[in-house]
Amino acid sequence: MKSKDIQEVVKTKYGNGDGPMKIYRDLAGVVSLKTIKLWIKMINNTDSINLSSTPGRPHIARTKANISKAKWDLNRKKQVSTRKLAVEMDI
């Protein structure tokens, strides 16, 4: 089940009068209770669940360019620590 599908289930269940704990139990822990409460707060404020960006820190280290450079460096050098590799790549 995709995230959008889960969000629709939460929105429907909340619209039917289910509380956050009941929704959490019905979903069997697929989504955390904290996330369900956050989505319910969004539903109350805007009547929808709009995630403009993914939560958490931005993913700057796992780009295609960095991955290919790391693979190239690892093939070139037999033993190198991840810390040294990160320093060389400015990550």
Tab-separated table of C-alpha atoms in Angstrom:
chain	number	residue	atom	x	y	z
A	1	MET	CA	0.000	0.000	0.000
A	2	LYS	CA	1.401	3.380	-0.981
A	3	SER	CA	1.580	6.369	1.312
A	4	LYS	CA	-1.222	8.178	-0.528
A	5	ASP	CA	-3.476	5.134	-0.063
A	6	ILE	CA	-2.706	5.029	3.658
A	7	GLN	CA	-3.400	8.756	3.926
A	8	GLU	CA	-6.797	8.244	2.262
A	9	VAL	CA	-7.602	5.398	4.695
A	10	VAL	CA	-6.701	7.617	7.652
A	11	LYS	CA	-8.776	10.491	6.270
A	12	THR	CA	-11.781	8.218	5.656
A	13	LYS	CA	-11.578	6.544	9.064
A	14	TYR	CA	-11.199	9.908	10.808
A	15	GLY	CA	-14.174	11.224	8.854
A	16	ASN	CA	-16.189	8.225	10.082
A	17	GLY	CA	-15.429	9.195	13.675
A	18	ASP	CA	-12.532	6.878	14.510
A	19	GLY	CA	-9.868	8.265	16.829
A	20	PRO	CA	-6.103	8.119	16.316
A	21	MET	CA	-5.615	5.027	18.524
A	22	LYS	CA	-8.361	3.100	16.693
A	23	ILE	CA	-6.907	4.040	13.309
A	24	TYR	CA	-3.427	3.006	14.497
A	25	ARG	CA	-4.704	-0.382	15.655
A	26	ASP	CA	-6.688	-0.925	12.448
A	27	LEU	CA	-3.605	-0.211	10.348
A	28	ALA	CA	-1.613	-2.658	12.519
A	29	GLY	CA	1.342	-0.319	12.999
A	30	VAL	CA	1.953	0.380	9.288
A	31	VAL	CA	2.169	4.065	10.199
A	32	SER	CA	3.270	5.379	13.577
A	33	LEU	CA	0.750	6.874	15.972
A	34	LYS	CA	2.670	10.157	15.858
A	35	THR	CA	2.269	10.294	12.068
A	36	ILE	CA	-1.447	9.558	12.311
A	37	LYS	CA	-1.859	12.363	14.857
A	38	LEU	CA	0.085	14.724	12.566
A	39	TRP	CA	-2.127	13.804	9.610
A	40	ILE	CA	-5.277	14.313	11.705
A	41	LYS	CA	-4.006	17.764	12.683
A	42	MET	CA	-3.512	18.531	8.971
A	43	ILE	CA	-7.034	17.277	8.208
A	44	ASN	CA	-8.462	19.564	10.911
A	45	ASN	CA	-6.518	22.584	9.632
A	46	THR	CA	-6.773	22.193	5.858
A	47	ASP	CA	-9.246	19.320	5.310
A	48	SER	CA	-6.499	17.399	3.465
A	49	ILE	CA	-3.111	15.795	3.995
A	50	ASN	CA	-0.618	17.803	1.974
A	51	LEU	CA	3.012	16.857	2.414
A	52	SER	CA	4.919	19.559	0.571
A	53	SER	CA	8.211	17.807	1.239
A	54	THR	CA	9.350	14.687	2.966
A	55	PRO	CA	9.986	15.081	6.680
A	56	GLY	CA	13.482	14.860	8.094
A	57	ARG	CA	16.872	15.938	6.935
A	58	PRO	CA	17.505	16.483	3.236
A	59	HIS	CA	19.248	13.642	1.418
A	60	ILE	CA	22.453	15.213	0.142
A	61	ALA	CA	24.875	12.315	0.385
A	62	ARG	CA	22.950	9.769	-1.707
A	63	THR	CA	23.002	11.345	-5.109
A	64	LYS	CA	23.825	9.450	-8.290
A	65	ALA	CA	27.022	11.438	-8.702
A	66	ASN	CA	28.226	10.703	-5.162
A	67	ILE	CA	27.359	7.011	-5.439
A	68	SER	CA	29.257	6.597	-8.701
A	69	LYS	CA	32.240	8.541	-7.335
A	70	ALA	CA	32.307	6.394	-4.188
A	71	LYS	CA	32.156	3.192	-6.260
A	72	TRP	CA	34.958	4.448	-8.483
A	73	ASP	CA	37.114	5.345	-5.442
A	74	LEU	CA	36.426	1.973	-3.795
A	75	ASN	CA	37.409	0.094	-6.963
A	76	ARG	CA	40.587	2.147	-7.249
A	77	LYS	CA	41.677	1.689	-3.626
A	78	LYS	CA	41.382	-1.700	-1.993
A	79	GLN	CA	41.060	-0.582	1.625
A	80	VAL	CA	39.696	2.790	2.596
A	81	SER	CA	37.603	3.757	5.583
A	82	THR	CA	34.195	5.307	5.093
A	83	ARG	CA	35.274	8.336	7.104
A	84	LYS	CA	38.262	8.982	4.866
A	85	LEU	CA	36.114	8.467	1.799
A	86	ALA	CA	33.549	10.959	3.125
A	87	VAL	CA	36.253	13.537	3.825
A	88	GLU	CA	37.668	13.110	0.316
A	89	MET	CA	34.211	13.531	-1.201
A	90	ASP	CA	33.257	16.504	1.026
A	91	ILE	CA	30.172	14.821	2.434
